[in-house]
CSV table of C-alpha atoms and ligand atoms in Angstrom, one decimal:
chain,number,residue,atom,x,y,z
A,965,UNK,CA,95.1,60.7,75.5
A,966,UNK,CA,98.9,60.5,76.0
A,967,UNK,CA,100.3,59.3,79.3
A,968,UNK,CA,101.7,62.2,81.3
A,969,UNK,CA,105.1,61.1,82.5
A,970,UNK,CA,108.2,63.3,82.0
A,971,UNK,CA,111.4,64.9,83.3
A,972,UNK,CA,111.6,68.7,83.0
A,973,UNK,CA,115.1,70.2,83.7
A,974,UNK,CA,115.1,74.0,83.8
A,975,UNK,CA,118.4,75.7,82.7
A,976,UNK,CA,119.6,78.6,84.8
A,977,UNK,CA,119.9,81.9,83.1
A,978,UNK,CA,118.5,85.4,83.0
A,979,UNK,CA,116.7,86.8,79.9
A,980,UNK,CA,116.1,90.5,79.3
A,981,UNK,CA,114.0,91.0,76.3
A,982,UNK,CA,112.7,94.1,74.5
A,983,UNK,CA,113.3,96.8,71.9
A,984,UNK,CA,116.0,99.0,73.4
A,985,UNK,CA,116.9,96.5,76.2
A,986,UNK,CA,120.6,97.1,75.4
A,987,UNK,CA,120.2,100.2,77.6
A,988,UNK,CA,120.3,97.8,80.6
A,989,UNK,CA,123.7,96.4,79.7
A,990,UNK,CA,125.7,98.0,82.5
A,991,UNK,CA,123.2,97.0,85.0
A,992,UNK,CA,123.3,93.4,83.8
A,993,UNK,CA,127.1,93.4,83.9
A,994,UNK,CA,127.0,94.5,87.5
A,995,UNK,CA,124.3,92.0,88.2
A,996,UNK,CA,126.8,89.3,87.2
A,997,UNK,CA,129.2,90.7,89.8
A,998,UNK,CA,131.6,91.7,87.1
A,999,UNK,CA,133.6,94.9,86.7
A,1000,UNK,CA,135.3,94.8,83.3
A,1001,UNK,CA,134.1,93.1,80.1
A,1002,UNK,CA,135.8,91.8,77.0
A,1003,UNK,CA,133.4,92.3,74.1
A,1004,UNK,CA,133.5,89.5,71.4
A,1005,UNK,CA,132.3,89.8,67.8
A,1006,UNK,CA,133.1,88.8,64.2
A,1007,UNK,CA,135.2,91.2,62.0
A,1008,UNK,CA,131.9,92.1,60.1
A,1009,UNK,CA,130.2,93.1,63.3
A,1010,UNK,CA,132.9,95.3,64.8
A,1011,UNK,CA,130.9,98.5,64.5
A,1012,UNK,CA,127.9,96.9,66.4
A,1013,UNK,CA,130.3,95.6,69.0
A,1014,UNK,CA,131.9,99.0,69.4
A,1015,UNK,CA,128.4,100.6,69.9
A,1016,UNK,CA,127.7,98.0,72.5
A,1017,UNK,CA,131.1,98.6,74.2
A,1018,UNK,CA,130.5,102.3,74.3
A,1019,UNK,CA,127.7,101.8,76.7
A,1020,UNK,CA,130.1,100.3,79.3
A,1021,UNK,CA,132.4,103.3,79.8
A,1022,UNK,CA,135.3,102.3,82.1
A,1023,UNK,CA,133.9,98.8,82.4
A,1024,UNK,CA,135.0,98.1,78.8
A,1025,UNK,CA,138.3,96.2,78.6
A,1026,UNK,CA,138.5,95.7,74.8
A,1027,UNK,CA,136.7,94.5,71.6
A,1028,UNK,CA,138.0,91.2,70.3
A,1029,UNK,CA,136.7,90.9,66.7
A,1030,UNK,CA,138.1,87.6,65.5
A,1031,UNK,CA,135.1,85.2,65.9
A,1032,UNK,CA,134.6,82.8,63.0
A,1033,UNK,CA,132.5,79.7,62.3
A,1034,UNK,CA,133.4,76.5,64.1
A,1035,UNK,CA,135.4,78.1,67.0
A,1036,UNK,CA,139.1,77.3,66.4
A,1037,UNK,CA,140.6,76.6,69.9
A,1038,UNK,CA,143.5,79.0,69.2
A,1039,UNK,CA,141.1,81.9,69.0
A,1040,UNK,CA,139.5,81.0,72.3
A,1041,UNK,CA,142.9,80.8,73.9
A,1042,UNK,CA,143.9,84.2,72.4
A,1043,UNK,CA,140.8,85.8,73.7
A,1044,UNK,CA,141.2,84.3,77.1
A,1045,UNK,CA,144.8,85.5,77.4
A,1046,UNK,CA,143.6,89.0,76.4
A,1047,UNK,CA,140.9,88.9,79.1
A,1048,UNK,CA,143.5,87.9,81.7
A,1049,UNK,CA,146.0,90.6,80.6
A,1050,UNK,CA,143.3,93.3,80.8
A,1051,UNK,CA,141.8,92.0,84.0
A,1052,UNK,CA,138.4,91.4,82.3
A,1053,UNK,CA,136.1,89.4,84.6
A,1054,UNK,CA,133.3,88.7,82.1
A,1055,UNK,CA,132.9,88.4,78.3
A,1056,UNK,CA,130.0,89.8,76.2
A,1057,UNK,CA,129.3,87.9,73.0
A,1058,UNK,CA,127.6,90.2,70.4
A,1059,UNK,CA,126.5,88.2,67.4
A,1060,UNK,CA,125.2,84.9,66.1
A,1061,UNK,CA,126.1,81.3,66.9
A,1062,UNK,CA,129.8,81.8,65.9
A,1063,UNK,CA,130.4,84.6,68.3
A,1064,UNK,CA,128.4,83.0,71.1
A,1065,UNK,CA,130.3,79.8,70.4
A,1066,UNK,CA,133.6,81.7,71.0
A,1067,UNK,CA,132.2,82.9,74.3
A,1068,UNK,CA,131.3,79.4,75.3
A,1069,UNK,CA,134.8,78.1,74.5
A,1070,UNK,CA,136.3,80.9,76.7
A,1071,UNK,CA,133.8,80.1,79.5
A,1072,UNK,CA,134.7,76.4,79.4
A,1073,UNK,CA,138.4,76.7,80.2
A,1074,UNK,CA,138.2,79.8,82.4
A,1075,UNK,CA,134.8,80.0,84.2
A,1076,UNK,CA,134.5,83.6,83.0
A,1077,UNK,CA,130.7,84.5,83.0
A,1078,UNK,CA,129.3,85.1,79.5
A,1079,UNK,CA,126.6,87.7,78.7
A,1080,UNK,CA,125.2,87.0,75.3
A,1081,UNK,CA,123.5,89.6,73.0
A,1082,UNK,CA,122.2,87.5,70.0
A,1083,UNK,CA,121.8,89.1,66.6
A,1084,UNK,CA,120.6,86.0,64.7
A,1085,UNK,CA,118.0,83.4,65.4
A,1086,UNK,CA,120.4,80.4,65.8
A,1087,UNK,CA,119.6,80.0,69.5
A,1088,UNK,CA,123.1,78.9,70.8
A,1089,UNK,CA,122.8,81.4,73.7
A,1090,UNK,CA,120.1,79.2,75.3
A,1091,UNK,CA,122.1,76.0,75.2
A,1092,UNK,CA,124.9,74.3,77.1
A,1093,UNK,CA,126.1,72.7,73.9
A,1094,UNK,CA,129.6,73.8,72.7
A,1095,UNK,CA,131.6,73.1,69.6
A,1096,UNK,CA,135.4,73.6,69.4
A,1097,UNK,CA,137.7,72.9,66.5
A,1098,UNK,CA,141.2,71.6,67.4
A,1099,UNK,CA,143.7,70.2,64.9
A,1100,UNK,CA,141.0,70.3,62.1
A,1101,UNK,CA,138.5,68.3,64.2
A,1102,UNK,CA,135.3,69.8,65.6
A,1103,UNK,CA,134.5,68.4,69.1
A,1104,UNK,CA,131.0,69.0,70.4
A,1105,UNK,CA,129.6,68.3,73.8
A,1106,UNK,CA,127.4,69.6,76.6
A,1107,UNK,CA,128.7,71.4,79.7
A,1108,UNK,CA,126.6,73.7,81.9
A,1109,UNK,CA,129.7,75.9,82.4
A,1110,UNK,CA,129.3,77.3,78.9
A,1111,UNK,CA,125.7,78.4,79.3
A,1112,UNK,CA,125.6,82.2,79.1
A,1113,UNK,CA,124.5,83.6,82.5
A,1114,UNK,CA,122.5,86.5,81.0
A,1115,UNK,CA,121.0,87.0,77.6
A,1116,UNK,CA,119.9,90.4,76.3
A,1117,UNK,CA,117.6,90.2,73.4
A,1118,UNK,CA,117.2,93.5,71.7
A,1119,UNK,CA,115.4,93.4,68.4
A,1120,UNK,CA,117.0,96.7,67.3
A,1121,UNK,CA,120.3,94.7,66.8
A,1122,UNK,CA,118.7,92.3,64.4
A,1123,UNK,CA,117.4,94.8,61.8
A,1124,UNK,CA,120.8,94.7,60.0
A,1125,UNK,CA,120.6,90.9,59.6
A,1126,UNK,CA,120.3,90.5,55.8
A,1127,UNK,CA,116.8,89.3,54.7
A,1128,UNK,CA,118.1,86.0,53.2
A,1129,UNK,CA,119.9,85.1,56.4
A,1130,UNK,CA,117.0,86.2,58.5
A,1131,UNK,CA,114.7,83.7,56.8
A,1132,UNK,CA,117.2,80.8,56.9
A,1133,UNK,CA,118.2,81.6,60.5
A,1134,UNK,CA,114.5,81.7,61.4
A,1135,UNK,CA,113.9,78.3,59.9
A,1136,UNK,CA,117.1,77.0,61.6
A,1137,UNK,CA,115.3,78.0,64.9
A,1138,UNK,CA,112.1,76.3,63.8
A,1139,UNK,CA,114.1,73.1,63.3
A,1140,UNK,CA,115.0,73.1,67.0
A,1141,UNK,CA,111.4,73.4,68.0
A,1142,UNK,CA,110.1,70.9,65.4
A,1143,UNK,CA,112.5,68.2,66.7
A,1144,UNK,CA,111.8,69.1,70.3
A,1145,UNK,CA,108.2,68.2,69.7
A,1146,UNK,CA,109.1,64.6,68.8
A,1147,UNK,CA,112.1,64.3,71.0
A,1148,UNK,CA,112.6,61.2,73.0
A,1149,UNK,CA,112.6,63.3,76.1
A,1150,UNK,CA,109.9,65.8,75.0
A,1151,UNK,CA,107.9,67.3,77.9
A,1152,UNK,CA,104.8,69.4,78.0
A,1153,UNK,CA,106.5,72.7,79.0
A,1154,UNK,CA,109.1,72.6,76.3
A,1155,UNK,CA,106.4,71.5,73.8
A,1156,UNK,CA,104.4,74.6,74.6
A,1157,UNK,CA,107.5,76.7,74.0
A,1158,UNK,CA,108.2,74.9,70.8
A,1159,UNK,CA,104.8,75.4,69.3
A,1160,UNK,CA,104.7,79.1,70.3
A,1161,UNK,CA,108.2,79.6,68.9
A,1162,UNK,CA,107.4,78.1,65.6
A,1163,UNK,CA,104.2,80.1,65.3
A,1164,UNK,CA,106.0,83.4,66.2
A,1165,UNK,CA,108.7,82.8,63.6
A,1166,UNK,CA,106.2,81.7,60.9
A,1167,UNK,CA,104.2,84.9,61.5
A,1168,UNK,CA,107.3,87.1,61.6
A,1169,UNK,CA,109.3,86.0,58.5
A,1170,UNK,CA,106.9,87.3,55.8
A,1171,UNK,CA,106.9,90.6,57.7
A,1172,UNK,CA,110.7,90.8,57.6
A,1173,UNK,CA,110.8,89.9,53.9
A,1174,UNK,CA,108.3,92.7,53.2
A,1175,UNK,CA,110.2,95.2,55.4
A,1176,UNK,CA,113.4,94.2,57.0
A,1177,UNK,CA,113.3,97.1,59.5
A,1178,UNK,CA,109.8,96.3,60.7
A,1179,UNK,CA,110.5,96.2,64.4
A,1180,UNK,CA,107.3,94.3,65.3
A,1181,UNK,CA,108.2,91.5,63.0
A,1182,UNK,CA,111.8,91.6,64.2
A,1183,UNK,CA,110.6,91.4,67.8
A,1184,UNK,CA,108.3,88.4,67.0
A,1185,UNK,CA,111.1,86.6,65.3
A,1186,UNK,CA,113.6,87.1,68.1
A,1187,UNK,CA,111.0,86.1,70.6
A,1188,UNK,CA,110.4,82.9,68.6
A,1189,UNK,CA,114.2,82.4,68.4
A,1190,UNK,CA,114.5,82.6,72.2
A,1191,UNK,CA,111.7,79.9,72.6
A,1192,UNK,CA,113.2,77.7,69.9
A,1193,UNK,CA,116.7,78.0,71.4
A,1194,UNK,CA,115.3,77.1,74.8
A,1195,UNK,CA,113.9,73.9,73.3
A,1196,UNK,CA,117.3,73.0,71.7
A,1197,UNK,CA,118.9,73.5,75.1
A,1198,UNK,CA,116.4,71.4,77.0
A,1199,UNK,CA,115.6,68.2,75.1
A,1200,UNK,CA,117.5,65.9,72.7
A,1201,UNK,CA,117.4,66.4,68.9
A,1202,UNK,CA,117.1,63.7,66.2
A,1203,UNK,CA,117.5,63.0,62.5
A,1204,UNK,CA,117.3,66.5,61.2
A,1205,UNK,CA,120.1,67.8,63.4
A,1206,UNK,CA,122.3,64.8,62.7
A,1207,UNK,CA,121.9,65.3,59.0
A,1208,UNK,CA,122.8,69.0,59.3
A,1209,UNK,CA,125.9,68.2,61.4
A,1210,UNK,CA,127.0,65.7,58.8
A,1211,UNK,CA,126.4,68.2,55.9
A,1212,UNK,CA,128.0,71.1,57.7
A,1213,UNK,CA,130.9,69.2,59.2
A,1214,UNK,CA,131.9,66.9,56.2
A,1215,UNK,CA,130.9,69.1,53.3
A,1216,UNK,CA,131.3,72.5,54.7
A,1217,UNK,CA,127.8,73.7,53.8
A,1218,UNK,CA,126.5,76.9,55.3
A,1219,UNK,CA,124.7,76.3,58.7
A,1220,UNK,CA,121.3,78.2,58.4
A,1221,UNK,CA,120.7,77.4,54.8
A,1222,UNK,CA,121.4,73.7,55.2
A,1223,UNK,CA,118.9,73.6,58.1
A,1224,UNK,CA,116.3,75.3,56.0
A,1225,UNK,CA,116.7,72.9,53.1
A,1226,UNK,CA,116.8,69.7,55.1
A,1227,UNK,CA,114.0,70.3,57.6
A,1228,UNK,CA,111.0,69.7,55.3
A,1229,UNK,CA,112.5,66.3,54.2
A,1230,UNK,CA,113.4,65.3,57.8
A,1231,UNK,CA,109.8,66.0,58.8
A,1232,UNK,CA,108.5,64.0,55.8
A,1233,UNK,CA,110.7,61.1,56.9
A,1234,UNK,CA,109.2,61.2,60.4
A,1235,UNK,CA,105.7,62.1,59.3
A,1236,UNK,CA,104.0,58.7,60.1
A,1237,UNK,CA,106.2,58.1,63.2
A,1238,UNK,CA,105.4,61.3,65.1
A,1239,UNK,CA,101.8,62.3,64.2
A,1240,UNK,CA,101.1,64.4,67.2
A,1241,UNK,CA,104.3,66.5,66.7
A,1242,UNK,CA,103.4,66.9,63.0
A,1243,UNK,CA,99.9,68.2,63.9
A,1244,UNK,CA,101.4,70.8,66.3
A,1245,UNK,CA,104.0,72.0,63.8
A,1246,UNK,CA,101.4,72.3,61.0
A,1247,UNK,CA,99.1,74.1,63.3
A,1248,UNK,CA,101.8,76.6,64.3
A,1249,UNK,CA,102.7,77.3,60.7
A,1250,UNK,CA,99.1,77.5,59.6
A,1251,UNK,CA,99.5,74.6,57.1
A,1252,UNK,CA,97.8,71.2,56.5
A,1253,UNK,CA,101.0,69.3,56.6
A,1254,UNK,CA,104.2,70.1,58.6
A,1255,UNK,CA,106.7,69.1,56.0
A,1256,UNK,CA,105.0,70.9,53.1
A,1257,UNK,CA,104.3,73.9,55.4
A,1258,UNK,CA,108.0,74.4,56.2
A,1259,UNK,CA,108.9,73.9,52.5
A,1260,UNK,CA,106.4,76.5,51.4
A,1261,UNK,CA,107.5,78.9,54.2
A,1262,UNK,CA,111.0,78.7,53.0
A,1263,UNK,CA,110.3,78.9,49.3
A,1264,UNK,CA,107.6,81.6,49.7
A,1265,UNK,CA,110.1,83.8,51.5
A,1266,UNK,CA,112.9,83.4,49.0
A,1267,UNK,CA,115.1,80.9,50.8
A,1268,UNK,CA,117.0,78.2,48.9
A,1269,UNK,CA,115.3,74.8,48.8
A,1270,UNK,CA,118.0,72.6,47.1
A,1271,UNK,CA,121.3,71.5,48.5
A,1272,UNK,CA,122.7,71.6,44.9
A,1273,UNK,CA,122.2,75.4,45.0
A,1274,UNK,CA,124.3,75.9,48.1
A,1275,UNK,CA,127.5,74.1,47.0
A,1276,UNK,CA,126.8,70.4,47.5
A,1277,UNK,CA,128.1,68.0,44.8
A,1278,UNK,CA,125.9,65.2,43.4
A,1279,UNK,CA,128.5,62.6,44.4
A,1280,UNK,CA,128.3,63.7,48.0
A,1281,UNK,CA,124.7,62.5,48.4
A,1282,UNK,CA,125.9,58.9,48.7
A,1283,UNK,CA,128.7,59.8,51.1
A,1284,UNK,CA,126.4,61.9,53.3
A,1285,UNK,CA,123.9,59.0,53.5
A,1286,UNK,CA,126.7,56.7,54.5
A,1287,UNK,CA,127.9,59.0,57.3
A,1288,UNK,CA,124.5,59.8,58.6
A,1289,UNK,CA,123.4,56.1,58.7
A,1290,UNK,CA,126.6,54.6,60.0
A,1291,UNK,CA,126.3,55.9,63.5
A,1292,UNK,CA,122.9,54.8,64.9
A,1293,UNK,CA,121.1,57.4,67.1
A,1294,UNK,CA,117.6,57.8,68.4
A,1295,UNK,CA,114.9,59.0,65.9
A,1296,UNK,CA,111.1,58.5,66.1
A,1297,UNK,CA,111.4,56.4,62.9
A,1298,UNK,CA,114.5,54.1,62.8
A,1299,UNK,CA,117.3,55.1,60.5
A,1300,UNK,CA,117.0,53.2,57.2
A,1301,UNK,CA,120.0,53.6,54.9
A,1302,UNK,CA,118.0,53.6,51.6
A,1303,UNK,CA,115.3,55.9,52.9
A,1304,UNK,CA,118.0,58.4,54.2
A,1305,UNK,CA,119.6,58.3,50.8
A,1306,UNK,CA,116.3,59.1,49.1
A,1307,UNK,CA,115.6,61.9,51.7
A,1308,UNK,CA,119.0,63.5,50.9
A,1309,UNK,CA,118.4,63.1,47.1
A,1310,UNK,CA,115.1,65.0,47.5
A,1311,UNK,CA,116.9,67.7,49.5
A,1312,UNK,CA,119.7,67.9,46.9
A,1313,UNK,CA,117.1,68.3,44.1
A,1314,UNK,CA,114.9,70.7,46.1
A,1315,UNK,CA,111.6,68.9,45.4
A,1316,UNK,CA,108.5,69.4,47.5
A,1317,UNK,CA,108.3,66.8,50.4
A,1318,UNK,CA,105.0,65.1,49.3
B,261,NAD,P1,127.0,83.3,62.4
B,261,NAD,O1,127.1,83.6,63.8
B,261,NAD,O2,128.1,82.5,61.8
B,261,NAD,O3,126.8,84.6,61.6
B,261,NAD,C1,126.8,84.6,60.2
B,261,NAD,C2,127.2,86.0,59.7
B,261,NAD,O4,126.2,86.9,59.9
B,261,NAD,C3,128.5,86.5,60.3
B,261,NAD,O5,129.3,87.1,59.3
B,261,NAD,C4,127.9,87.5,61.3
B,261,NAD,O6,128.9,88.6,61.6
B,261,NAD,C5,126.7,88.1,60.5
B,261,NAD,N1,125.7,88.7,61.4
B,261,NAD,C6,125.2,88.1,62.5
B,261,NAD,N2,124.2,88.9,63.0
B,261,NAD,C7,124.1,90.0,62.2
B,261,NAD,C8,123.3,91.1,62.2
B,261,NAD,N3,122.3,91.3,63.1
B,261,NAD,N4,123.5,92.0,61.2
B,261,NAD,C9,124.4,91.8,60.2
B,261,NAD,N5,125.2,90.7,60.2
B,261,NAD,C10,125.1,89.8,61.2
B,261,NAD,O7,125.7,82.5,62.1
B,261,NAD,P2,124.6,81.7,63.0
B,261,NAD,O8,123.7,81.0,62.0
B,261,NAD,O9,124.0,82.6,64.0
B,261,NAD,O10,125.5,80.7,63.7
B,261,NAD,C11,126.0,79.5,63.1
B,261,NAD,C12,127.0,78.8,64.0
B,261,NAD,O11,126.5,78.6,65.3
B,261,NAD,C13,127.3,77.4,63.5
B,261,NAD,O12,128.7,77.1,63.7
B,261,NAD,C14,126.5,76.5,64.5
B,261,NAD,O13,127.1,75.2,64.6
B,261,NAD,C15,126.5,77.3,65.7
B,261,NAD,N6,125.4,77.0,66.6
B,261,NAD,C16,125.6,76.4,67.8
B,261,NAD,C17,124.5,76.1,68.6
B,261,NAD,C18,124.7,75.5,70.0
B,261,NAD,O14,123.8,75.3,70.7
B,261,NAD,N7,126.0,75.3,70.3
B,261,NAD,C19,123.2,76.5,68.2
B,261,NAD,C20,123.0,77.1,67.0
B,261,NAD,C21,124.1,77.3,66.2
């Protein structure tokens, strides 16, 4: 039996979950003590943001539809200036990690409270982790000021998420929970959330692939995403997240797909070093082996399984191995340069992680 000794740090934040929960938006804005909201979105989600904004009546300041990946600081400054000019005293981020990231950047330099309405499974809304790009460099860090004060999870807003992105975004969420289970600062409460989060997503994804408007499957997936996002916001991550940062940051690979492809191989790398976590991940997926289970979940639901199929070049495998092993960080199994290279080669080729 494992020794029970841990630190559990709860994050503040209010979560309103349920189909149709968007109807409570005005109540939640008032609950924040705010009067007028600036609504943030990507250009593609303008219509959704307008629908959200229409529920605010006179409490709506404007829709700012310029959110993009990697949060350029100029955009955050522009949105902040607009909020000031319109006397907005809160921001509502409607969208995925990119839009929530813009909200966080605004909160960081202004203290404006953020209400997040997530429409993917990335989980950023539950973390105090921010990423801001300035002068071509992405700076990341943790600051409780960026944590959204309120999160409204309404599965109705996720039915438009394309099936392919739903699967990869769901496995992106599973990656948070998988690494939370073998985190250096894992604790029993977060591990319960992690296992339940993985199980919910593993159950939901085939349902979404069969019928993307199945609201029960969408609810299960969003519930899982909330739990997995909470684990990301609560305990430290390891090898898998480091590899995905390297691949996304240095080779500009797409976020959710990269997570989906790398996760089975990161789990295989840590298989012997974290047996209890592997048992729990496998159990949650309903598989015999965690790494193979995640690989089959991705493949069986039509997700890409090879980095070569999402734009990585063969010569970048060596470079990625160099970057990922050059900066030592905690992982249940120590970082071994040659083994990391082999892991990346397997992910590049898309072979099963036996
Ligand atoms: P995203 O926010 O970039 O969205 C991808 C695309 O999907 C966008 O065009 C968006 O408009 C569209 N989209 C989103 N929801 C939709 C819906 N319901 N229907 C139709 N289209 C929809 O993607 P993401 O994977 O959610 O976020 C990735 C970014 O978030 C990365 O930059 C990543 O680094 C960051 N992230 C940060 C944290 C953190 O804790 N700071 C956590 C996870 C992800």
